[in-house]
Amino acid sequence: DVKVTQSSRYLVKRTGEKVFLECVQDMDHENMFWYRQDPGLGLRLIYFSYDVKMKEKGDIPEGYSVSREKKERFSLILESASTNQTSMYLCASSDQEDGYTFGSGTRLTVV
Amino acid sequence: GESVGLHLPTLSVQEGDNSIINCAYSNSASDYFIWYKQESGKGPQFIIDIRSNMDKRQGQRVTVLLNKTVKHLSLQIAATQPGDSAVYFCAENMLGTYKYIFGTGTRLKVLA
């Protein structure tokens, strides 16, 4: 019954590395989102996509980019990982009528 | 275990008692609201939602109350169980928009 799948639960990367976080949904949703979650700050929107090849910046896009080549897949890219990007990353998808379905999250540590 | 909320407010409740978790939302134009539950190391899970044309909605053991006058949302959990221990947060949305605004959450601890 898995609906939103994030490819990794835990990742450890070095400063300066290019990091790819993958997310796949099987609900045929138009909208997909990437959030990061930090203690005391809640969920902050990085980027979202409302259609294939379409993307919009969220509240904290700096240092990130995204790719949506297929409807079911939304990738988050850290161009050059930094220690302040250590966080829990959550992918979500939705249609227009209901709320988000979240993935299980990827805990990224940048050392 | 993973902590998503080291600095979160915490509600401690005896097993079997009722829990009430509160949320002040930010946008008076928001017309759709959701409560999510997030267990340690997992992604948030949908619990219950409510639209702004309602004041109350009930699910299984959960009730959401909406007070639009003071922009307040609450989640009531009846007969709280150990499995209810988690972080709970609210989300608000304007229908037809993509974005949700999330609260920072409350940690619920159920005492045996």
Tab-separated table of C-alpha atoms in Angstrom:
chain	number	residue	atom	x	y	z
A	1	ASP	CA	0.000	0.000	0.000
A	2	VAL	CA	2.993	2.304	-0.543
A	3	LYS	CA	1.938	5.527	-2.239
A	4	VAL	CA	4.865	7.970	-1.942
A	5	THR	CA	8.291	6.393	-1.900
A	6	GLN	CA	11.513	8.149	-1.059
A	7	SER	CA	14.501	6.213	-2.246
A	8	SER	CA	16.656	6.530	0.860
A	9	ARG	CA	15.796	6.660	4.567
A	10	TYR	CA	19.271	7.764	5.640
A	11	LEU	CA	22.077	9.415	3.683
A	12	VAL	CA	25.474	10.701	4.718
A	13	LYS	CA	27.244	12.947	2.233
A	14	ARG	CA	30.350	15.088	2.254
A	15	THR	CA	30.411	18.862	1.947
A	16	GLY	CA	30.521	19.867	-1.709
A	17	GLU	CA	29.001	16.680	-3.059
A	18	LYS	CA	26.078	16.777	-5.445
A	19	VAL	CA	23.165	14.966	-3.833
A	20	PHE	CA	20.061	13.531	-5.452
A	21	LEU	CA	16.935	12.729	-3.438
A	22	GLU	CA	14.352	10.761	-5.347
A	23	CYS	CA	10.608	10.573	-4.808
A	24	VAL	CA	8.045	8.467	-6.650
A	25	GLN	CA	4.262	8.474	-6.243
A	26	ASP	CA	1.793	5.971	-7.625
A	27	MET	CA	-1.422	7.970	-7.219
A	28	ASP	CA	-1.261	9.870	-10.528
A	29	HIS	CA	-1.158	13.160	-8.632
A	30	GLU	CA	-0.449	16.366	-10.492
A	31	ASN	CA	1.283	18.131	-7.610
A	32	MET	CA	4.470	17.127	-5.877
A	33	PHE	CA	6.427	18.897	-3.170
A	34	TRP	CA	9.734	18.849	-1.361
A	35	TYR	CA	9.923	20.055	2.233
A	36	ARG	CA	12.622	20.082	4.820
A	37	GLN	CA	11.814	19.603	8.466
A	38	ASP	CA	13.981	20.979	11.247
A	39	PRO	CA	13.453	21.045	15.015
A	40	GLY	CA	11.428	24.065	16.058
A	41	LEU	CA	10.910	25.260	12.477
A	42	GLY	CA	8.323	22.828	11.216
A	43	LEU	CA	7.983	22.018	7.547
A	44	ARG	CA	9.404	24.507	5.082
A	45	LEU	CA	8.661	24.277	1.382
A	46	ILE	CA	11.696	24.059	-0.883
A	47	TYR	CA	10.154	23.516	-4.315
A	48	PHE	CA	6.965	22.198	-5.784
A	49	SER	CA	5.754	21.042	-9.163
A	50	TYR	CA	2.224	21.118	-10.535
A	51	ASP	CA	2.947	19.316	-13.779
A	52	VAL	CA	5.673	17.516	-15.671
A	53	LYS	CA	8.624	19.827	-16.332
A	54	MET	CA	6.957	22.583	-14.307
A	55	LYS	CA	8.441	23.805	-11.059
A	56	GLU	CA	8.052	26.679	-8.691
A	57	LYS	CA	10.208	27.911	-5.863
A	58	GLY	CA	8.945	27.519	-2.378
A	59	ASP	CA	10.046	29.439	0.675
A	60	ILE	CA	13.657	28.241	0.871
A	61	PRO	CA	14.893	27.238	-2.612
A	62	GLU	CA	18.465	28.495	-2.253
A	63	GLY	CA	21.013	25.727	-2.701
A	64	TYR	CA	18.469	23.349	-4.211
A	65	SER	CA	17.079	22.497	-7.615
A	66	VAL	CA	14.456	20.005	-8.769
A	67	SER	CA	13.595	17.878	-11.749
A	68	ARG	CA	10.265	16.467	-12.871
A	69	GLU	CA	10.679	14.613	-16.148
A	70	LYS	CA	7.854	12.165	-15.458
A	71	LYS	CA	4.593	12.678	-13.621
A	72	GLU	CA	5.337	10.114	-10.966
A	73	ARG	CA	8.872	11.212	-10.112
A	74	PHE	CA	10.129	14.386	-8.467
A	75	SER	CA	13.813	14.736	-7.674
A	76	LEU	CA	15.482	17.166	-5.305
A	77	ILE	CA	19.069	18.096	-6.074
A	78	LEU	CA	21.571	19.658	-3.727
A	79	GLU	CA	24.082	21.163	-6.138
A	80	SER	CA	26.878	21.396	-3.580
A	81	ALA	CA	25.899	20.005	-0.205
A	82	SER	CA	26.646	22.072	2.871
A	83	THR	CA	26.389	21.252	6.551
A	84	ASN	CA	23.393	23.576	6.973
A	85	GLN	CA	21.490	21.294	4.623
A	86	THR	CA	21.580	18.517	7.184
A	87	SER	CA	17.890	17.880	7.751
A	88	MET	CA	14.922	15.594	7.292
A	89	TYR	CA	13.606	15.893	3.745
A	90	LEU	CA	9.979	15.050	3.054
A	91	CYS	CA	8.383	14.521	-0.319
A	92	ALA	CA	4.622	14.817	-0.738
A	93	SER	CA	2.080	14.611	-3.494
A	94	SER	CA	-1.504	15.812	-3.762
A	95	ASP	CA	-4.402	16.354	-6.074
A	96	GLN	CA	-6.504	19.502	-5.986
A	97	GLU	CA	-9.123	18.201	-3.596
A	98	ASP	CA	-7.275	16.527	-0.762
A	99	GLY	CA	-4.276	17.070	1.412
A	100	TYR	CA	-0.814	15.769	1.034
A	101	THR	CA	0.364	12.207	1.101
A	102	PHE	CA	3.870	12.203	2.486
A	103	GLY	CA	6.753	9.842	1.988
A	104	SER	CA	8.638	8.388	4.933
A	105	GLY	CA	11.356	11.003	4.735
A	106	THR	CA	15.078	11.022	4.061
A	107	ARG	CA	17.374	11.951	6.911
A	108	LEU	CA	20.356	13.636	5.241
A	109	THR	CA	23.550	14.338	7.140
A	110	VAL	CA	26.228	16.455	5.481
A	111	VAL	CA	29.659	16.113	7.046
B	1	GLY	CA	14.989	7.377	17.640
B	2	GLU	CA	14.724	10.385	15.402
B	3	SER	CA	13.431	13.616	16.863
B	4	VAL	CA	11.591	15.970	14.596
B	5	GLY	CA	10.775	18.349	17.409
B	6	LEU	CA	13.416	18.845	20.070
B	7	HIS	CA	11.870	22.180	20.982
B	8	LEU	CA	8.217	21.304	20.615
B	9	PRO	CA	5.573	21.915	23.240
B	10	THR	CA	4.696	18.628	24.877
B	11	LEU	CA	1.383	17.348	26.119
B	12	SER	CA	1.564	14.453	28.555
B	13	VAL	CA	-1.631	12.463	28.998
B	14	GLN	CA	-2.495	9.405	31.042
B	15	GLU	CA	-3.476	6.373	28.998
B	16	GLY	CA	-7.242	6.257	28.682
B	17	ASP	CA	-7.737	9.986	29.159
B	18	ASN	CA	-8.796	12.375	26.423
B	19	SER	CA	-6.232	14.593	24.704
B	20	ILE	CA	-6.751	18.033	23.248
B	21	ILE	CA	-4.140	19.496	20.946
B	22	ASN	CA	-4.470	23.077	19.786
B	23	CYS	CA	-3.368	25.019	16.749
B	24	ALA	CA	-3.620	28.690	15.865
B	25	TYR	CA	-3.672	29.096	12.122
B	26	SER	CA	-2.347	32.122	10.330
B	27	ASN	CA	-4.487	32.992	7.330
B	28	SER	CA	-8.105	34.076	7.737
B	29	ALA	CA	-8.669	33.163	4.075
B	30	SER	CA	-7.736	29.524	4.653
B	31	ASP	CA	-10.689	27.256	4.105
B	32	TYR	CA	-9.334	23.743	4.408
B	33	PHE	CA	-7.511	22.277	7.386
B	34	ILE	CA	-5.812	18.992	8.128
B	35	TRP	CA	-4.334	17.351	11.192
B	36	TYR	CA	-1.285	15.164	10.684
B	37	LYS	CA	0.377	12.660	12.983
B	38	GLN	CA	4.100	12.019	12.733
B	39	GLU	CA	5.713	9.156	14.581
B	40	SER	CA	9.420	9.117	15.220
B	41	GLY	CA	11.401	8.391	12.061
B	42	LYS	CA	8.344	8.410	9.814
B	43	GLY	CA	6.611	10.798	7.473
B	44	PRO	CA	3.443	12.639	8.527
B	45	GLN	CA	0.187	10.754	8.195
B	46	PHE	CA	-3.220	12.262	7.525
B	47	ILE	CA	-5.602	11.972	10.486
B	48	ILE	CA	-8.633	14.105	9.763
B	49	ASP	CA	-9.605	17.172	7.786
B	50	ILE	CA	-12.253	19.859	7.946
B	51	ARG	CA	-13.500	22.499	5.558
B	52	SER	CA	-14.374	26.001	6.666
B	53	ASN	CA	-18.104	25.509	6.196
B	54	MET	CA	-18.024	23.160	9.194
B	55	ASP	CA	-17.303	23.715	12.885
B	56	LYS	CA	-16.797	20.116	13.876
B	57	ARG	CA	-15.943	16.827	12.257
B	58	GLN	CA	-15.622	13.432	13.873
B	59	GLY	CA	-13.608	10.417	12.940
B	60	GLN	CA	-12.745	7.267	14.754
B	61	ARG	CA	-11.673	8.419	18.248
B	62	VAL	CA	-10.727	11.834	16.854
B	63	THR	CA	-12.669	15.070	16.559
B	64	VAL	CA	-11.537	18.303	14.955
B	65	LEU	CA	-13.048	21.617	16.004
B	66	LEU	CA	-12.714	24.795	13.977
B	67	ASN	CA	-13.269	28.284	15.328
B	68	LYS	CA	-12.878	30.706	12.451
B	69	THR	CA	-13.552	33.742	14.617
B	70	VAL	CA	-10.290	33.296	16.491
B	71	LYS	CA	-8.494	31.228	13.821
B	72	HIS	CA	-8.214	28.226	16.079
B	73	LEU	CA	-8.206	24.531	15.359
B	74	SER	CA	-8.175	21.715	17.867
B	75	LEU	CA	-7.770	17.959	17.713
B	76	GLN	CA	-9.426	15.839	20.367
B	77	ILE	CA	-8.355	12.242	20.827
B	78	ALA	CA	-10.641	10.084	22.926
B	79	ALA	CA	-9.312	7.353	25.207
B	80	THR	CA	-5.696	8.069	24.346
B	81	GLN	CA	-3.556	5.002	23.736
B	82	PRO	CA	0.225	4.445	23.761
B	83	GLY	CA	0.135	4.213	19.964
B	84	ASP	CA	-1.089	7.809	19.864
B	85	SER	CA	2.311	9.038	21.070
B	86	ALA	CA	3.642	11.187	18.234
B	87	VAL	CA	4.026	14.745	17.026
B	88	TYR	CA	0.772	16.285	15.805
B	89	PHE	CA	0.589	19.325	13.588
B	90	CYS	CA	-2.052	21.204	11.706
B	91	ALA	CA	-1.987	22.419	8.125
B	92	GLU	CA	-4.057	25.111	6.457
B	93	ASN	CA	-4.824	25.727	2.824
B	94	MET	CA	-6.900	27.842	0.538
B	95	LEU	CA	-8.799	25.577	-1.834
B	96	GLY	CA	-7.481	25.915	-5.347
B	97	THR	CA	-3.968	26.720	-4.195
B	98	TYR	CA	-1.097	24.279	-4.049
B	99	LYS	CA	0.534	25.300	-0.845
B	100	TYR	CA	-0.186	24.306	2.691
B	101	ILE	CA	1.037	26.180	5.744
B	102	PHE	CA	2.096	23.859	8.530
B	103	GLY	CA	2.191	24.461	12.247
B	104	THR	CA	5.329	23.501	14.138
B	105	GLY	CA	3.567	20.770	16.054
B	106	THR	CA	2.876	19.422	19.520
B	107	ARG	CA	4.413	16.288	20.951
B	108	LEU	CA	1.903	13.990	22.618
B	109	LYS	CA	3.264	11.633	25.265
B	110	VAL	CA	0.996	8.942	26.584
B	111	LEU	CA	1.827	7.805	30.096
B	112	ALA	CA	1.101	4.200	31.025
